Tab-separated table of C-alpha atoms and ligand atoms in Angstrom:
chain	number	residue	atom	x	y	z
R	21	MET	CA	-56.578	47.573	188.904
R	22	TYR	CA	-55.763	50.057	186.110
R	23	PRO	CA	-58.504	52.589	185.304
R	24	LEU	CA	-59.127	52.371	181.400
R	25	SER	CA	-57.062	54.842	179.557
R	26	GLY	CA	-55.327	55.483	176.325
R	27	ALA	CA	-52.565	53.203	177.334
R	28	THR	CA	-54.754	50.194	178.215
R	29	ARG	CA	-54.286	47.163	175.752
R	30	VAL	CA	-57.056	45.018	174.514
R	31	LEU	CA	-57.571	41.583	174.670
R	32	GLY	CA	-60.644	39.500	173.780
R	33	ILE	CA	-62.702	36.650	172.573
R	34	ILE	CA	-64.147	36.027	169.225
R	35	GLY	CA	-66.950	33.454	168.421
R	36	ASN	CA	-70.884	33.228	168.086
R	37	PRO	CA	-72.266	33.095	170.432
R	38	VAL	CA	-69.901	34.521	173.068
R	39	ARG	CA	-72.622	35.666	175.625
R	40	HIS	CA	-72.311	32.560	177.741
R	41	SER	CA	-68.379	32.724	177.641
R	42	LEU	CA	-66.784	32.430	181.096
R	43	SER	CA	-63.488	33.798	179.505
R	44	PRO	CA	-63.999	37.392	180.076
R	45	ALA	CA	-64.877	36.727	183.976
R	46	ILE	CA	-61.586	34.783	184.436
R	47	GLN	CA	-59.074	36.645	182.398
R	48	ASN	CA	-60.411	40.205	183.873
R	49	ALA	CA	-59.995	38.848	187.144
R	50	ALA	CA	-56.391	37.640	186.457
R	51	ILE	CA	-55.422	40.884	184.744
R	52	ALA	CA	-56.532	42.729	188.199
R	53	ALA	CA	-54.691	40.209	190.212
R	54	CYS	CA	-51.655	40.363	188.130
R	55	GLU	CA	-51.886	44.374	187.956
R	56	LEU	CA	-51.775	44.418	184.182
R	57	ASP	CA	-53.093	47.277	182.178
R	58	TYR	CA	-55.282	45.207	180.164
R	59	ILE	CA	-58.768	44.716	179.196
R	60	TYR	CA	-60.432	41.576	177.996
R	61	VAL	CA	-63.527	42.060	175.698
R	62	PRO	CA	-66.254	39.752	174.135
R	63	PHE	CA	-66.435	40.092	170.331
R	64	VAL	CA	-69.369	38.356	168.601
R	65	VAL	CA	-68.264	37.297	165.231
R	66	THR	CA	-70.124	35.512	162.624
R	67	PRO	CA	-68.623	33.058	160.038
R	68	GLU	CA	-69.020	35.870	156.845
R	69	PHE	CA	-67.026	38.439	158.805
R	70	LEU	CA	-64.187	36.166	160.427
R	71	GLY	CA	-61.401	37.479	157.921
R	72	ALA	CA	-62.693	41.120	158.081
R	73	ALA	CA	-62.812	40.819	161.967
R	74	VAL	CA	-59.248	38.976	162.240
R	75	SER	CA	-57.836	41.834	160.203
R	76	GLY	CA	-59.918	44.688	162.192
R	77	LEU	CA	-58.415	43.202	165.373
R	78	LYS	CA	-54.904	43.391	163.776
R	79	ALA	CA	-55.500	46.892	162.640
R	80	LEU	CA	-56.672	47.890	165.846
R	81	GLY	CA	-53.641	46.960	167.680
R	82	VAL	CA	-55.499	44.271	169.970
R	83	CYS	CA	-52.800	42.000	171.221
R	84	GLY	CA	-54.333	38.595	171.652
R	85	PHE	CA	-57.664	36.987	171.603
R	86	ASN	CA	-59.328	33.587	172.318
R	87	VAL	CA	-61.325	31.998	169.526
R	88	THR	CA	-64.405	29.951	170.217
R	89	ILE	CA	-67.293	27.969	168.492
R	90	PRO	CA	-67.425	27.973	165.462
R	91	HIS	CA	-64.106	29.504	164.169
R	92	LYS	CA	-61.329	27.356	165.882
R	93	THR	CA	-60.531	25.592	162.659
R	94	ALA	CA	-61.816	28.337	160.052
R	95	ILE	CA	-59.477	30.822	161.661
R	96	MET	CA	-56.114	28.716	161.000
R	97	CYS	CA	-55.980	30.348	157.055
R	98	PHE	CA	-56.221	34.002	158.358
R	99	LEU	CA	-53.217	33.517	160.478
R	100	ASP	CA	-49.324	34.174	159.644
R	101	GLN	CA	-48.167	31.179	161.592
R	102	LEU	CA	-49.256	28.203	163.820
R	103	ASP	CA	-47.553	27.120	166.999
R	104	GLU	CA	-47.004	23.188	167.109
R	105	SER	CA	-49.751	23.048	169.661
R	106	ALA	CA	-52.420	24.358	166.964
R	107	THR	CA	-50.771	22.293	164.190
R	108	CYS	CA	-51.130	19.075	166.467
R	109	ALA	CA	-54.801	19.969	167.703
R	110	GLY	CA	-55.769	21.238	164.009
R	111	ALA	CA	-57.399	24.119	165.980
R	112	VAL	CA	-56.688	27.683	167.539
R	113	ASN	CA	-58.201	28.831	170.535
R	114	THR	CA	-55.473	31.512	171.358
R	115	VAL	CA	-54.232	34.184	168.838
R	116	LEU	CA	-51.146	36.115	169.898
R	117	VAL	CA	-50.379	39.549	167.695
R	118	ARG	CA	-47.095	40.573	168.297
R	119	ASP	CA	-44.760	42.689	165.583
R	120	GLY	CA	-47.520	42.575	163.122
R	121	LEU	CA	-47.336	38.666	163.067
R	122	MET	CA	-50.590	36.455	164.097
R	123	THR	CA	-49.521	33.322	165.822
R	124	GLY	CA	-52.379	30.549	166.453
R	125	TYR	CA	-51.924	28.581	169.537
R	126	ASN	CA	-53.923	25.679	171.128
R	127	THR	CA	-53.971	25.668	174.898
R	128	ASP	CA	-56.721	23.036	175.203
R	129	GLY	CA	-54.213	20.155	175.423
R	130	PHE	CA	-51.961	22.104	178.047
R	131	GLY	CA	-55.060	22.937	179.903
R	132	PHE	CA	-55.988	19.188	180.104
R	133	ILE	CA	-52.513	17.994	180.993
R	134	SER	CA	-52.156	20.472	184.027
R	135	SER	CA	-55.618	19.811	185.246
R	136	LEU	CA	-55.232	16.073	185.108
R	137	ALA	CA	-51.763	16.867	187.479
R	138	ASP	CA	-53.556	19.253	189.835
R	139	ASP	CA	-56.989	18.008	189.926
R	140	LEU	CA	-56.586	13.979	189.704
R	141	ASN	CA	-52.982	13.695	190.468
R	142	TYR	CA	-52.685	11.910	187.379
R	143	GLU	CA	-49.430	11.927	185.128
R	144	PRO	CA	-49.542	10.071	181.696
R	145	GLY	CA	-47.434	7.099	181.675
R	146	ALA	CA	-47.519	3.356	181.091
R	147	GLY	CA	-51.207	3.105	181.861
R	148	THR	CA	-53.859	2.671	179.179
R	149	ILE	CA	-56.111	6.037	178.662
R	150	VAL	CA	-59.435	5.494	177.004
R	151	VAL	CA	-60.500	8.775	175.150
R	152	LEU	CA	-63.971	8.894	174.605
R	153	GLY	CA	-64.846	11.331	171.215
R	154	ALA	CA	-62.911	12.326	168.334
R	155	GLY	CA	-63.734	16.009	167.905
R	156	GLY	CA	-61.726	19.115	168.504
R	157	ALA	CA	-61.292	18.602	172.403
R	158	ALA	CA	-60.166	14.890	171.780
R	159	ARG	CA	-57.759	16.462	169.292
R	160	GLY	CA	-55.888	18.561	171.921
R	161	ALA	CA	-56.405	15.751	174.726
R	162	VAL	CA	-54.752	12.978	172.580
R	163	ALA	CA	-51.805	15.422	171.298
R	164	GLY	CA	-51.579	16.371	174.990
R	165	LEU	CA	-51.440	12.967	176.316
R	166	CYS	CA	-48.748	12.093	173.868
R	167	ARG	CA	-46.427	14.751	174.412
R	168	ALA	CA	-46.685	14.174	178.210
R	169	GLY	CA	-45.670	10.567	177.825
R	170	ALA	CA	-48.747	8.654	177.586
R	171	GLU	CA	-47.883	5.043	176.273
R	172	HIS	CA	-51.028	3.412	175.242
R	173	ILE	CA	-54.349	5.546	174.217
R	174	VAL	CA	-57.818	3.989	172.854
R	175	ILE	CA	-59.839	6.283	171.331
R	176	ALA	CA	-63.651	5.404	170.941
R	177	ASN	CA	-66.158	7.501	168.908
R	178	ARG	CA	-69.732	7.478	167.752
R	179	SER	CA	-68.340	7.955	163.778
R	180	MET	CA	-65.587	5.296	163.729
R	181	ASN	CA	-64.057	7.216	160.633
R	182	LYS	CA	-63.242	10.259	162.751
R	183	ALA	CA	-61.551	7.937	165.455
R	184	VAL	CA	-59.300	6.469	162.908
R	185	GLU	CA	-58.636	9.705	161.060
R	186	LEU	CA	-57.299	11.021	164.647
R	187	ALA	CA	-55.507	8.131	165.603
R	188	GLU	CA	-53.561	7.870	162.279
R	189	GLU	CA	-52.868	11.540	162.563
R	190	MET	CA	-51.373	11.247	166.089
R	191	LYS	CA	-49.364	7.943	165.365
R	192	ALA	CA	-47.703	9.608	162.579
R	193	ARG	CA	-46.703	12.736	165.025
R	194	TYR	CA	-46.186	10.807	168.061
R	195	THR	CA	-44.313	7.369	167.425
R	196	LYS	CA	-43.911	6.664	170.944
R	197	THR	CA	-47.377	6.227	171.837
R	198	SER	CA	-49.469	3.093	170.877
R	199	ILE	CA	-52.739	4.328	169.596
R	200	LEU	CA	-55.523	1.954	169.190
R	201	VAL	CA	-59.249	2.648	168.015
R	202	SER	CA	-62.355	0.926	169.288
R	203	ARG	CA	-65.909	0.811	168.447
R	204	GLN	CA	-67.781	2.656	170.952
R	205	ASP	CA	-69.940	-0.191	171.774
R	206	GLN	CA	-67.279	-2.562	172.354
R	207	ILE	CA	-65.282	-0.282	174.731
R	208	ASN	CA	-66.563	-2.162	177.819
R	209	ASP	CA	-65.350	-5.555	176.679
R	210	ASN	CA	-61.893	-4.433	175.147
R	211	HIS	CA	-60.073	-1.837	176.743
R	212	LEU	CA	-61.993	-0.648	180.112
R	213	ASP	CA	-60.751	-3.176	182.457
R	214	THR	CA	-57.097	-2.258	181.949
R	215	ALA	CA	-57.678	1.710	181.774
R	216	SER	CA	-56.047	3.777	184.256
R	217	LEU	CA	-57.820	6.766	183.206
R	218	LEU	CA	-61.179	7.320	181.240
R	219	VAL	CA	-61.474	10.704	179.625
R	220	ASN	CA	-64.724	11.996	178.111
R	221	THR	CA	-64.389	14.419	175.377
R	222	THR	CA	-67.896	14.210	173.657
R	223	SER	CA	-70.384	16.677	174.248
R	224	ILE	CA	-72.745	14.033	176.137
R	225	GLY	CA	-73.743	15.474	179.641
R	226	MET	CA	-73.975	18.948	178.720
R	227	ASN	CA	-77.653	18.403	178.531
R	228	GLY	CA	-77.790	16.133	181.499
R	229	ASP	CA	-77.530	12.794	179.411
R	230	ARG	CA	-75.714	9.721	180.667
R	231	ILE	CA	-73.125	7.923	178.451
R	232	GLY	CA	-74.951	4.904	177.941
R	233	PHE	CA	-72.451	2.944	176.140
R	234	VAL	CA	-69.859	3.081	179.239
R	235	ASP	CA	-70.106	0.589	181.924
R	236	LEU	CA	-67.894	2.243	184.812
R	237	ALA	CA	-68.181	-1.015	186.759
R	238	LYS	CA	-65.685	-2.461	184.136
R	239	LEU	CA	-62.828	-0.057	185.457
R	240	PRO	CA	-59.991	-1.403	187.657
R	241	LYS	CA	-60.582	0.137	191.131
R	242	ALA	CA	-57.777	2.534	191.138
R	243	ALA	CA	-58.772	3.982	187.650
R	244	LYS	CA	-59.719	7.782	187.507
R	245	VAL	CA	-62.270	9.627	185.169
R	246	TYR	CA	-61.920	13.236	183.627
R	247	ASP	CA	-65.121	14.530	182.310
R	248	MET	CA	-64.281	17.611	179.972
R	249	VAL	CA	-67.717	18.592	180.340
R	250	TYR	CA	-68.259	21.380	182.969
R	251	SER	CA	-71.738	22.311	182.959
R	252	PRO	CA	-73.780	21.286	184.358
R	253	PHE	CA	-70.851	21.358	187.349
R	254	GLU	CA	-71.919	17.932	188.450
R	255	THR	CA	-72.239	15.728	185.175
R	256	PRO	CA	-74.048	12.751	185.067
R	257	LEU	CA	-70.785	10.921	184.193
R	258	LEU	CA	-68.977	12.550	187.390
R	259	ARG	CA	-71.988	11.646	189.546
R	260	GLU	CA	-71.959	8.353	188.626
R	261	ALA	CA	-68.295	7.762	189.044
R	262	VAL	CA	-68.106	9.487	192.535
R	263	SER	CA	-71.041	7.203	193.487
R	264	MET	CA	-69.111	4.034	192.647
R	265	GLY	CA	-65.979	5.251	194.719
R	266	ILE	CA	-64.131	6.437	191.345
R	267	GLU	CA	-61.922	9.425	191.638
R	268	ALA	CA	-63.460	11.913	189.071
R	269	VAL	CA	-63.231	15.521	187.949
R	270	ASN	CA	-65.415	17.871	185.538
R	271	GLY	CA	-63.471	20.106	182.777
R	272	LEU	CA	-63.574	23.281	185.148
R	273	GLY	CA	-59.710	22.867	185.861
R	274	MET	CA	-58.803	22.552	182.163
R	275	LEU	CA	-60.816	25.435	181.538
R	276	ALA	CA	-59.139	27.959	184.013
R	277	ALA	CA	-55.612	26.145	183.205
R	278	GLN	CA	-56.045	26.828	179.159
R	279	GLY	CA	-57.096	30.383	180.328
R	280	GLU	CA	-53.927	30.683	182.413
R	281	LYS	CA	-51.608	29.629	179.516
R	282	ALA	CA	-53.365	32.152	177.223
R	283	LEU	CA	-52.998	34.824	179.483
R	284	THR	CA	-49.291	33.872	179.903
R	285	ILE	CA	-48.571	33.606	176.081
R	286	TRP	CA	-50.022	37.125	175.557
R	287	THR	CA	-48.638	39.092	178.789
R	288	GLY	CA	-45.873	36.864	180.058
R	289	LYS	CA	-47.589	36.671	183.300
R	290	THR	CA	-48.951	33.857	185.121
R	291	PRO	CA	-51.842	34.538	187.319
R	292	PRO	CA	-51.866	33.231	190.784
R	293	LYS	CA	-52.432	29.357	190.933
R	294	GLY	CA	-56.050	28.689	191.478
R	295	LEU	CA	-57.395	32.217	190.982
R	296	MET	CA	-59.133	31.528	187.582
R	297	LYS	CA	-60.570	28.156	188.948
R	298	GLY	CA	-61.935	30.002	192.016
R	299	VAL	CA	-63.596	32.580	189.836
R	300	LEU	CA	-65.110	29.678	187.674
R	301	GLN	CA	-66.316	27.851	190.952
R	302	SER	CA	-67.982	30.920	192.293
R	303	ILE	CA	-69.908	31.576	188.846
R	304	CYS	CA	-70.955	27.993	189.043
R	305	GLY	CA	-72.246	28.198	192.602
R	306	HIS	CA	-69.645	25.945	194.115
G	404	LIG	P1	-66.734	18.443	168.900
G	404	LIG	O1	-65.856	18.798	167.978
G	404	LIG	O2	-68.292	18.984	168.213
G	404	LIG	O3	-67.000	16.977	169.031
G	404	LIG	C1	-67.932	16.529	169.617
G	404	LIG	C2	-67.556	14.855	170.088
G	404	LIG	O4	-68.777	14.099	170.676
G	404	LIG	C3	-67.700	13.828	168.834
G	404	LIG	O5	-66.573	12.966	168.996
G	404	LIG	C4	-68.839	13.372	168.672
G	404	LIG	O6	-69.012	12.232	167.916
G	404	LIG	C5	-69.376	13.271	170.199
G	404	LIG	N1	-70.481	13.074	170.293
G	404	LIG	C6	-71.697	13.958	170.298
G	404	LIG	N2	-72.854	13.560	170.745
G	404	LIG	C7	-72.953	12.387	170.888
G	404	LIG	C8	-73.532	11.222	170.959
G	404	LIG	N3	-74.987	11.532	171.341
G	404	LIG	N4	-73.410	10.137	171.215
G	404	LIG	C9	-71.915	10.031	171.029
G	404	LIG	N5	-70.909	10.788	170.940
G	404	LIG	C10	-71.496	12.154	170.590
G	404	LIG	O7	-66.788	19.335	170.223
G	404	LIG	P2	-65.721	19.594	171.084
G	404	LIG	O8	-65.074	20.911	170.788
G	404	LIG	O9	-64.767	18.628	170.935
G	404	LIG	O10	-66.147	19.613	172.593
G	404	LIG	C11	-66.524	18.350	173.222
G	404	LIG	C12	-67.132	18.629	174.526
G	404	LIG	O11	-65.771	19.038	175.242
G	404	LIG	C13	-67.970	19.772	174.839
G	404	LIG	O12	-68.938	19.307	175.951
G	404	LIG	C14	-67.131	21.217	175.424
G	404	LIG	O13	-67.717	21.990	176.175
G	404	LIG	C15	-65.937	20.311	176.004
G	404	LIG	N6	-64.744	21.166	176.163
G	404	LIG	C16	-64.321	21.438	177.467
G	404	LIG	C17	-63.045	22.099	177.605
G	404	LIG	C18	-62.482	22.540	178.735
G	404	LIG	O14	-61.824	23.371	179.061
G	404	LIG	N7	-63.050	21.911	179.938
G	404	LIG	C19	-62.390	22.413	176.324
G	404	LIG	C20	-62.929	21.912	175.063
G	404	LIG	C21	-64.112	21.452	175.120
G	404	LIG	P3	-69.035	12.217	166.273
G	404	LIG	O15	-67.773	12.514	165.907
G	404	LIG	O16	-69.632	10.896	166.187
G	404	LIG	O17	-69.998	13.240	165.787
């Protein structure tokens, strides 16, 4: 690992709160493993200082940074350009600062698709994919699924208007994917029995609560379950699915893969496969 010096380049994360972010741990571990002369630092930024913070990071020569709650959408107007990943997702979680230009990316969709392949051995294709939720994480996931070749997606969300808005936006952009919406309380009877993958992008489970409106028994035997929630490590959805013999994983692999992609965007280096996930698992005690 390089000692901190005048040549050390700075990466970071802005958000509020950032105290519990796992990104400094995974990024600094990857920086050390890749033998890069960089450091990754957390910056608490409140909404009223977002514009000043973005200008300040540029002025200070910071090479890139992650963006987390509550700035993922608000930051877009402070950037010079957006990568397609950010435009599609309508949110930015990674910023590259190069040659005086700030470019916004969204690596969540990449992280999700990559984790689906690595952790669930699932490739989007002809099977129906049921996505629960229509918030920021769902946007990245649906865009990623469409780009990866998903043919049928059903979006179910508590607020129907948000599901419709997301579906319309994605349908206009990705014409090869059929995207339907369903009322949350009708998902069991309408689409679950033909699904090959069920994805939870809602925040249900973070407080230990069950997704009460989903009956996993309706899923076909070979269907798989992806829960984007990763804290608690064993989410209620994961526990329930596994107890029924359904292959299921939490969102830790996605968190690691989006971080790997961000580091590659900033430095051109890809950390050793599994390194970030291993760090996350050890932090979570698994
Ligand atoms: P968000 O934009 O606030 O969206 C939250 C979603 O959850 C909305 O669809 C919301 O429905 C739904 N929801 C919340 N409480 C609900 C309830 N009680 N019943 C039914 N639906 C409910 O949040 P987000 O950024 O999409 O994040 C969602 C989750 O994904 C979080 O747990 C986050 O940690 C996780 N995530 C994980 C990764 C990863 O790398 N693994 C990456 C990004 C996000 P309404 O539209 O009706 O409000």
